[in-house]
XYZ file of C-alpha atoms in Angstrom:
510
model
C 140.456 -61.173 -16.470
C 137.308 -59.931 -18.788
C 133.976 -59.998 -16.646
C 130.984 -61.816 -17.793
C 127.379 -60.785 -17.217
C 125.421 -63.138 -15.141
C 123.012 -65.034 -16.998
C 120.106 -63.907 -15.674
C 121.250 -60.065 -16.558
C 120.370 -61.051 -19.758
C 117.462 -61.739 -19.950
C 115.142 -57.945 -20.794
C 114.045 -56.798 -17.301
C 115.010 -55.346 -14.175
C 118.365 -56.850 -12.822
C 118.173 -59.948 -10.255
C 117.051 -58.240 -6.639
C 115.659 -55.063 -7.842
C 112.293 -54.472 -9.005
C 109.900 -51.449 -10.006
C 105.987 -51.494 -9.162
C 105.602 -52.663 -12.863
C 107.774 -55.978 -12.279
C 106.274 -56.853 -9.053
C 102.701 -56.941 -10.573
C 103.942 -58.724 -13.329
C 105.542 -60.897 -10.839
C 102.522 -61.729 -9.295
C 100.190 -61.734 -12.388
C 102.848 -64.498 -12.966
C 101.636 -66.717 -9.633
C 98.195 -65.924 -10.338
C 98.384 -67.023 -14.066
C 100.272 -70.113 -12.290
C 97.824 -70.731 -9.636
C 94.926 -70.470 -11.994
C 96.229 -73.141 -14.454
C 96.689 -75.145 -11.352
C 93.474 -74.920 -10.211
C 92.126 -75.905 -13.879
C 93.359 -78.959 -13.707
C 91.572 -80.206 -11.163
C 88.388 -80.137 -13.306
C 90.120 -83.341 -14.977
C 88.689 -85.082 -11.625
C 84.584 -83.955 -12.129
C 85.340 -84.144 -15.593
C 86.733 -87.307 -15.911
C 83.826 -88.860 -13.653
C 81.238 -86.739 -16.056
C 82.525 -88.743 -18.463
C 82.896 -92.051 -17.564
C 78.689 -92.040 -15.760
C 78.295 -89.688 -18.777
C 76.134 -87.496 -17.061
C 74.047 -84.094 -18.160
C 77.385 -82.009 -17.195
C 79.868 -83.255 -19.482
C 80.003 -80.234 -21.701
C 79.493 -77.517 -18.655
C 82.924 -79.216 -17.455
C 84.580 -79.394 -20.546
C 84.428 -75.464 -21.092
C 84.710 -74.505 -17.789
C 88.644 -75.980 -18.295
C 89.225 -74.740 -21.342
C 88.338 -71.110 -19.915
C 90.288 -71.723 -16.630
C 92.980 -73.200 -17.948
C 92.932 -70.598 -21.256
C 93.112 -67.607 -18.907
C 95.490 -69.274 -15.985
C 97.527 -70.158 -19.032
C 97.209 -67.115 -20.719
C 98.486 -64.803 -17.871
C 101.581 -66.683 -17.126
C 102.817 -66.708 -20.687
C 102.774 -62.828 -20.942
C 104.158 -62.565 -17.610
C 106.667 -65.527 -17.665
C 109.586 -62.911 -17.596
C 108.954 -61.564 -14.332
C 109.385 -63.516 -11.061
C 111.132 -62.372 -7.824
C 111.045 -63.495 -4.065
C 108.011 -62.115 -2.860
C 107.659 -58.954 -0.507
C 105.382 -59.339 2.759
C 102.607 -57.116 1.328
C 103.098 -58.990 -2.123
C 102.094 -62.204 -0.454
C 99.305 -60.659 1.126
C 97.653 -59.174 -2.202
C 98.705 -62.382 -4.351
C 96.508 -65.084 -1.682
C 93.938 -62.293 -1.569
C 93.662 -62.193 -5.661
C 93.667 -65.967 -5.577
C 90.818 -66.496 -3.190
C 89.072 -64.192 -4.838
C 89.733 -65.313 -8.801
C 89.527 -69.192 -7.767
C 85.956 -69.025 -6.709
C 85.100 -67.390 -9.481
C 86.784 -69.961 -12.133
C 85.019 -72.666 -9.872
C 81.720 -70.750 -10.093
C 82.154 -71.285 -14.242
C 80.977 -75.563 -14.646
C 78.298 -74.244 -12.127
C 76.921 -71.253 -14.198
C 77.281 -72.958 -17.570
C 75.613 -76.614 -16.180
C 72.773 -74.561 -14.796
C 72.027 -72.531 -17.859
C 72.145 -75.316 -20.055
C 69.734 -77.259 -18.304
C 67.237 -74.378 -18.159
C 67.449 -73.888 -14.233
C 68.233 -70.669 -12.792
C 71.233 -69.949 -10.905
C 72.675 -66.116 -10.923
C 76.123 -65.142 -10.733
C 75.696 -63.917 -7.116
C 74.546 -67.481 -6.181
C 77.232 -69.513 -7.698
C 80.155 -67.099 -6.744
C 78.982 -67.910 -3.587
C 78.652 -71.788 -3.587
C 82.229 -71.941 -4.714
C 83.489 -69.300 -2.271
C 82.094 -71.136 0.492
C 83.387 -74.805 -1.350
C 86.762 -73.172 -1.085
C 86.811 -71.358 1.847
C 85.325 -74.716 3.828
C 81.924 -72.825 5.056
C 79.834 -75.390 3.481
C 76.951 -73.178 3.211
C 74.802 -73.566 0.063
C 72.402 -71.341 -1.811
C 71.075 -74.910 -3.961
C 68.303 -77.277 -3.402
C 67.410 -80.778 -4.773
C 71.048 -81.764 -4.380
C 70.515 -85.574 -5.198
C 68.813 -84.594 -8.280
C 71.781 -82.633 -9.666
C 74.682 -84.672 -11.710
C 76.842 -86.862 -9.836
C 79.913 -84.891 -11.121
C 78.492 -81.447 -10.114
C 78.408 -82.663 -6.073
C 81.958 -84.130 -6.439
C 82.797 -80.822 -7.828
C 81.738 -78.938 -5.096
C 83.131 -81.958 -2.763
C 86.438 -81.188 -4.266
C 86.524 -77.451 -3.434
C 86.057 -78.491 0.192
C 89.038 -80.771 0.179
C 91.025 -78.426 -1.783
C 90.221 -75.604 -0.012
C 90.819 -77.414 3.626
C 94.714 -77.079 3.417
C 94.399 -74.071 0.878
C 95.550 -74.093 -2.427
C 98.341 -72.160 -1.917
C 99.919 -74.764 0.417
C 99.923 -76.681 -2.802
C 101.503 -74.270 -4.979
C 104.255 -73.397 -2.959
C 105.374 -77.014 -2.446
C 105.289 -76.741 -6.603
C 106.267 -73.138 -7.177
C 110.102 -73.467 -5.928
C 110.272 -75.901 -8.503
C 110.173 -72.932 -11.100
C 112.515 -70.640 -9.201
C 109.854 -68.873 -7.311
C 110.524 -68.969 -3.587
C 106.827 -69.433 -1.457
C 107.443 -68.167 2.087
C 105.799 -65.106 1.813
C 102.788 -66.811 0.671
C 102.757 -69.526 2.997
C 102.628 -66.848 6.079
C 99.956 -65.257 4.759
C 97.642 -68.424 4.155
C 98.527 -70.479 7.222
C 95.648 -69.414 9.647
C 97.154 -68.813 13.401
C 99.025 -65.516 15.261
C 102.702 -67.986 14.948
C 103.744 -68.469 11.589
C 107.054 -68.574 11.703
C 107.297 -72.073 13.027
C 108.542 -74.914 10.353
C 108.290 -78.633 10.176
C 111.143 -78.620 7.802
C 113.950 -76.232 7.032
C 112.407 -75.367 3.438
C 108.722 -73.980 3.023
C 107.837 -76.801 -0.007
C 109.209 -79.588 2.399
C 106.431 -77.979 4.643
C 103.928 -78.159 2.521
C 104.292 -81.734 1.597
C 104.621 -83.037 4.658
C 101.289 -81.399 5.266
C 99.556 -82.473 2.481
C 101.475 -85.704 3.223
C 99.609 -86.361 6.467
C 96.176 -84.827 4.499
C 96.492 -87.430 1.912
C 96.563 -89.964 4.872
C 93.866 -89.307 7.006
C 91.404 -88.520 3.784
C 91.836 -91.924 2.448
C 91.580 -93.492 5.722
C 88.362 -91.238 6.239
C 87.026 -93.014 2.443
C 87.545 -96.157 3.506
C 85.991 -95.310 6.898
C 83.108 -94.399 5.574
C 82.695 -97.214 2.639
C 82.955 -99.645 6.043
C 80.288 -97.867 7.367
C 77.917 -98.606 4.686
C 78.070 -95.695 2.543
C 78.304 -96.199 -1.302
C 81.771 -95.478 -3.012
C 80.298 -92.186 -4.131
C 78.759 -90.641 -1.139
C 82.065 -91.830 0.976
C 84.339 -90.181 -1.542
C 82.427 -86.743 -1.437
C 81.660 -87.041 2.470
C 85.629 -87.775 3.223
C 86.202 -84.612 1.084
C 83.882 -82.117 2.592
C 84.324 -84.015 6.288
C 88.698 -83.509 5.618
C 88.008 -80.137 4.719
C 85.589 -79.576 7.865
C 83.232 -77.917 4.812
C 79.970 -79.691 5.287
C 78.578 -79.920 1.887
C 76.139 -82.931 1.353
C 74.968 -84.640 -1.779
C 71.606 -84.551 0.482
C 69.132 -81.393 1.360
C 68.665 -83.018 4.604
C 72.624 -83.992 5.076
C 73.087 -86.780 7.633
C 69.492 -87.173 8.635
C 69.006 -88.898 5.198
C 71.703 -91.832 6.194
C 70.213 -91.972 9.681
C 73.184 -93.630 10.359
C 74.821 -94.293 13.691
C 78.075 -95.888 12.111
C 78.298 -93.000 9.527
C 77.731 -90.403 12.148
C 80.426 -92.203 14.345
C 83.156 -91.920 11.582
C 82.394 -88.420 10.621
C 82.685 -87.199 14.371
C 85.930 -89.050 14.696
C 87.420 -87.756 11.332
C 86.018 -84.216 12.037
C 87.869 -83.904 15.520
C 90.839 -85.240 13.654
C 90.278 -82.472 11.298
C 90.322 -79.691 13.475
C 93.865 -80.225 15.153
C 96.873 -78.569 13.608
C 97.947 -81.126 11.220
C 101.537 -79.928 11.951
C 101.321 -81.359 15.544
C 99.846 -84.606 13.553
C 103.065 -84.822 11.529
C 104.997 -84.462 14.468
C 103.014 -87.515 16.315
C 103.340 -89.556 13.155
C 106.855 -89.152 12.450
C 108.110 -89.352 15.774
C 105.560 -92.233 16.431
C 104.379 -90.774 19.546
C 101.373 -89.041 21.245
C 103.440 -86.696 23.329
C 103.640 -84.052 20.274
C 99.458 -84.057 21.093
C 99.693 -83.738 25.041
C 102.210 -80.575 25.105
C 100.400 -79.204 21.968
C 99.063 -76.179 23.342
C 95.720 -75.913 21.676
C 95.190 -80.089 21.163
C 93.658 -81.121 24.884
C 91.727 -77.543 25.428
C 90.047 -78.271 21.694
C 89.129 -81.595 22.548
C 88.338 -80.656 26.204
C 85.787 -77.756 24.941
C 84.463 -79.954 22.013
C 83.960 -83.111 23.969
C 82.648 -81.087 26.949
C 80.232 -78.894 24.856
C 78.784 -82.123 23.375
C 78.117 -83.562 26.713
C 76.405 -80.702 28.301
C 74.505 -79.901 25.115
C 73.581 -83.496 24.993
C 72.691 -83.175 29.129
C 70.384 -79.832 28.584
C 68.843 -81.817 25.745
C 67.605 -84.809 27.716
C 66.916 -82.155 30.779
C 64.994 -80.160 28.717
C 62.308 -83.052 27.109
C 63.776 -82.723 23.310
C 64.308 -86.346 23.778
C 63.008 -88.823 26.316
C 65.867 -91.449 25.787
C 69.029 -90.440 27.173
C 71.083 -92.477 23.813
C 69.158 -90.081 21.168
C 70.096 -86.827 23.131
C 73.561 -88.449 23.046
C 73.240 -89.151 19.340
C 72.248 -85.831 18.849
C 73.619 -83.297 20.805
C 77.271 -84.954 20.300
C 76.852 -85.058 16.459
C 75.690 -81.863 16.256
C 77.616 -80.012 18.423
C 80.934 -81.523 17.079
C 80.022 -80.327 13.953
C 79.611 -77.088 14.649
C 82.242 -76.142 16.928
C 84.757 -77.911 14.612
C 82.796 -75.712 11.895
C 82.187 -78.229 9.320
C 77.947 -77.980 9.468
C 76.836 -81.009 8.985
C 73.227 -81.835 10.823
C 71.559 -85.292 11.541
C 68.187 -83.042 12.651
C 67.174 -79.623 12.535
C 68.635 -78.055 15.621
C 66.768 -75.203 15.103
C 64.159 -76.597 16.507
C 65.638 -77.502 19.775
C 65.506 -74.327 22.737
C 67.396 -71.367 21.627
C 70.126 -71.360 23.908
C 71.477 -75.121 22.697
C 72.379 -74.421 19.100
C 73.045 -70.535 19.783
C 75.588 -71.547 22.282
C 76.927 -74.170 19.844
C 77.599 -71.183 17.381
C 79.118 -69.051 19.333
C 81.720 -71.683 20.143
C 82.105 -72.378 16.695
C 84.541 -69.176 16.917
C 87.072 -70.612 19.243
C 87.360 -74.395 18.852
C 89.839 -75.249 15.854
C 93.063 -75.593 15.871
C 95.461 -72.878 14.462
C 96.856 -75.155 11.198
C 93.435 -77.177 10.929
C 91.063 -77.206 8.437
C 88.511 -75.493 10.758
C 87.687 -71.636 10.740
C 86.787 -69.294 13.641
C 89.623 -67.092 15.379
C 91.585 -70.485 16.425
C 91.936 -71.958 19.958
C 95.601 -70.681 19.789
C 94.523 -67.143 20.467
C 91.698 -68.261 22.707
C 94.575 -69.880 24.906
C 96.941 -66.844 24.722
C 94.143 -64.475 25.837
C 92.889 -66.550 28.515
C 96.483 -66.827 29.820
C 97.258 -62.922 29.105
C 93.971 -62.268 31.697
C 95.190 -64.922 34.429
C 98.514 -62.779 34.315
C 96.342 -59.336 34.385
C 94.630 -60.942 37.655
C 98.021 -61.654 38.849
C 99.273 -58.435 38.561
C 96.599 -56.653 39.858
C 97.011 -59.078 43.128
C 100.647 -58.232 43.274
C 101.597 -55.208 41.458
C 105.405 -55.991 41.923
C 105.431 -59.790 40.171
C 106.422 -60.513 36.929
C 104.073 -62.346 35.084
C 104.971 -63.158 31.514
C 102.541 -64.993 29.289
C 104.086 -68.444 28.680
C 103.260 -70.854 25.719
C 104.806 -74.140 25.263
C 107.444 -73.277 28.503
C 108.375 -69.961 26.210
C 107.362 -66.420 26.912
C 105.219 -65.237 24.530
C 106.507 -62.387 22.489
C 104.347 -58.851 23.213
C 104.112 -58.141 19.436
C 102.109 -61.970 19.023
C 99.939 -60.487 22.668
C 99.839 -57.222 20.647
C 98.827 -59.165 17.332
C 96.265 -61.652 18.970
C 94.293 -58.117 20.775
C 94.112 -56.556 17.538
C 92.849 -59.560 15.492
C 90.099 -60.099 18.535
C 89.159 -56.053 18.088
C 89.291 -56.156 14.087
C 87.261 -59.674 14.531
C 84.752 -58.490 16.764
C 84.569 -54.921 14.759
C 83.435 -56.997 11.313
C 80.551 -59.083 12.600
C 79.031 -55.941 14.311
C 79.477 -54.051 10.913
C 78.553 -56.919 8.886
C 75.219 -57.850 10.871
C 74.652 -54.069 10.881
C 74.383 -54.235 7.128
C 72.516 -57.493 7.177
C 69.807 -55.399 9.912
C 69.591 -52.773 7.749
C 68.582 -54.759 4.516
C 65.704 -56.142 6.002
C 66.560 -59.575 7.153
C 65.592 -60.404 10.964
C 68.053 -60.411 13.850
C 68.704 -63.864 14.517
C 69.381 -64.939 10.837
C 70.877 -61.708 10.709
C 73.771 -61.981 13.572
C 73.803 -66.127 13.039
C 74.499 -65.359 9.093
C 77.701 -63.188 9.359
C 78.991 -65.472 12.222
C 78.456 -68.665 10.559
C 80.009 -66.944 7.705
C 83.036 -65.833 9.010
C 83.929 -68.096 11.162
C 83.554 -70.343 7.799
C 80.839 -72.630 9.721
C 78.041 -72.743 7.177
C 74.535 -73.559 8.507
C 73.492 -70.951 10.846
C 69.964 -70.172 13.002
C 66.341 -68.574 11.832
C 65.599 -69.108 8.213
C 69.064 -70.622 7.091
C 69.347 -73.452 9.307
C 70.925 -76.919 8.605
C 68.070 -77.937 6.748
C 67.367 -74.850 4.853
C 69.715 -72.780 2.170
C 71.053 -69.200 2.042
C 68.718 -69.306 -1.162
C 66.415 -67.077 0.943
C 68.914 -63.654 0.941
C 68.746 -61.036 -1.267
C 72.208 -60.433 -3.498
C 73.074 -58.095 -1.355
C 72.670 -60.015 1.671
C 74.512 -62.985 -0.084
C 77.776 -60.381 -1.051
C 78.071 -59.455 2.615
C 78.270 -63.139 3.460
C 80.480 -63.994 1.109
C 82.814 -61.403 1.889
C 82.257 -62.325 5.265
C 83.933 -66.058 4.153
C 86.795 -64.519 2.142
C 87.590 -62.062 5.453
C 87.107 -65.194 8.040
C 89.147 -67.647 6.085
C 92.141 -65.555 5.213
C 91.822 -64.095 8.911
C 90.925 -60.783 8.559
C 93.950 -58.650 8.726
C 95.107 -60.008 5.221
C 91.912 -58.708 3.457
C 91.212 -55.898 5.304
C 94.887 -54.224 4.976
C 94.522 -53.812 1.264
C 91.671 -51.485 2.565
C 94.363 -49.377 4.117
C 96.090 -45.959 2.366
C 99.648 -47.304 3.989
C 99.658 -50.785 1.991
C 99.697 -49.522 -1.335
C 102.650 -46.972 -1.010
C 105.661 -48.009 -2.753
């Protein structure tokens, strides 16, 4: 019986399963081109608004997609012929060229709206607004926020909200569609030290059913906030940047301008909603339940640290003399300190101007709050819970040198390559924002902006202390100051090791 090529052998390239440096750039020039034409279509939804209030922007937005989706469009045609499954270090380098190409289509409406209208904004500034818009740091380099178009602040609204799931979550719940499988991808954007866990036996089914239970709680956030007595507007853009834990306003002053103690109730609500593994909230939905949140083992200690922090900020506040009525040190210190710690920034005062150790200490636990598969940023309770449990069994041992004391997570021993994993993250974490803040010291800028600048930055927080506090802007750094923070949000969001190992000789030998 004659033998027949397979299809797919005949198409000019290397044969199905085998693939030379060439293809696999190709390949992923392929996703990229993909991703970017994506990512251009969501300009239809500032656009689209532009048009119908038809405000000074119109035209800004209107190029900006024909650019994005020119170029997205542009590199998937010339590399249509090339996909395969992707490698490990293929996934790594494709979400690392996306997060750092999005921003950079995003920072196009921005540049072009700006230039138009005869206002300054440089390149360095408005790479930076959209890296932090998509990377859910909510830090912002502009002022007179109100004054801008309505369609530019839902603009930078939507890179919060698309950014809070990350928009590769999206693709790949699009991408198998074409024949390209996703996994790879999927474990290198999904923050947290165990990746390997599904909520359904297919990586798109995983991705929908996250976005599933995103789609949920955003529009039950919009209508939250409507109730509350925000306008359509403001509650659309505030659901997207509280979903996304990203902080951006459509007001200098943020919440202080609502002064607002139903608005401030739904955003703290929403944001502690935002910051637990939206995995363990599809398992609570579908299984109708709350026990998926009580053996969760990062839900209670997030809400135990958040809620606690809030009360004993709240406590020192009243203790202190920052407020003589016990209710507005409530108000306060529990609006504020939720926000930070679940790293979304938003600020109903300046906490700067409360005693040091209050919003320094907030900070700091900014790192360690969130949950692994939130939309929050910092080095995720999940490892915060392994290494407190991998020091109890230290103690142990050194007690009784004879016992055997494995680290246990859920009832199941923790692997030694995740213990190994989680120690090496908290080394490379700690080693960045002492480099960083070293560069940041030696350009000039003092050391509490300094430190509170990288940490805020990479632990995707936004506001931070000294002279870019919640009521102020990173518009005071130099460009070089405002690089090292941005990298510092590309590093933090994609969790360090996924950056930093295309930094190392080993990852590009074939």
């Amino acid at each position: 019986m004659p033998r027949f090529r397979p299809l797919a052998a005949a198409v000019p390239g290397p044969a199905p399963g085998r693939s030379t440096p060439v293809s696999r750039l190709l390949a992923l020039v392929n996703l990229l081109g993909l991703t970017m034409t994506l990512f251009a279509l969501t300009m239809a939804i500032p656009l689209s608004v532009s048009a119908y209030l038809g405000d000074a922007a119109l035209s800004a937005f209107v190029d900006a997609f024909l650019v994005a989706f020119g170029a997205g469009a542009g590199l998937w045609l010339v590399s249509r012929r090339h996909r395969y499954e992707l490698r490990p270090r293929d996934g790594f380098l494709l979400v690392s060229l996306v997060w750092t190409v999005l921003p950079l289509l995003a920072t196009i409406p921005l540049f072009i709206y700006f230039d138009r209208a005869g206002l300054r904004l440089s390149f360095t500034d408005g790479y930076f607004e959209a890296m932090s818009g998509l990377t859910t740091t909510g830090a912002t380099v502009l002022t007179g926020l109100h004054d801008l178009p309505p369609s530019i602040n839902l603009w930078r609204a939507t890179l919060v909200w698309l950014g809070g799931m990350g928009i590769l979550v999206l693709a790949v719940a699009i991408l198998p569609l074409l024949g390209v499988g996703g996994h790879q991808v999927f474990r290198a954007e999904t923050p947290g030290p165990m990746k390997d866990e599904k909520l359904t036996p297919r990586i798109a089914g995983t991705a929908k059913a996250l976005y599933a239970v995103y789609f949920g709680f955003s529009l039950l956030c919009f209508l939250a906030y409507r109730a509350a007595g925000l306008p359509w507007f403001e509650a659309w853009c505030h659901m997207a940047t509280t979903m996304g834990l990203g902080g951006f306003s459509t007001w200098d002053d943020g919440f202080a301008h609502f002064d607002s103690v139903p608005v401030e109730i739904v955003a703290m609500v929403f944001m502690l909603i935002a910051g637990i593994n939206f995995a363990t909230h599809f398992s609570a939905l579908s299984q109708r339940r709350l026990r998926p949140y009580l053996t969760c083992p990062e839900t209670i200690p997030y809400l135990a640290l958040t809620l606690g922090a809030s009360l004993l900020v709240s406590a020192y506040l009243y203790i202190e003399g920052v407020y003589r009525a016990p209710l507005d040190a409530l108000r306060y210190g529990v609006f504020n300190t939720i926000s930070v710690l679940t790293t979304t920034g938003y600020a109903n005062v300046d906490y700067t101007a409360w005693p040091i150790l209050a919003p320094l200490l907030m900070l700091l636990l900014s790192g360690v709050a969130t949950s692994a598969g939130s939309t929050g940023g910092g080095i995720k309770m999940i490892r915060a819970v392994i290494l407190a449990k991998t020091a109890g069994a230290e103690l142990k041992m050194m007690l009784h040198p004879q016992a055997v004391s494995p680290v246990r997570i859920k009832g199941r021993v923790i692997n030694p390559r995740v213990l190994t994993s989680v120690l090496a993250f908290m080394v490379a974490y700690g080693f960045s924002i002492a480099v960083l803040t070293a560069l940041m010291l030696a350009s000039g800028l003092d050391a509490l902006t300094a430190f509170s600048a990288v940490v805020a930055s990479v632990n995707n927080t936004g506001p931070g202390l000294g002279a870019i506090g919640p009521m102020g802007s990173f518009a005071v750094l130099s460009d070089f100051q405002t690089w090292i923070c941005t990298f510092g949000m590309l590093i933090g969001r994609l969790e360090l090791f996924t950056v930093l190992m295309l930094f190392t000789p080993a990852f590009w030998r074939t």
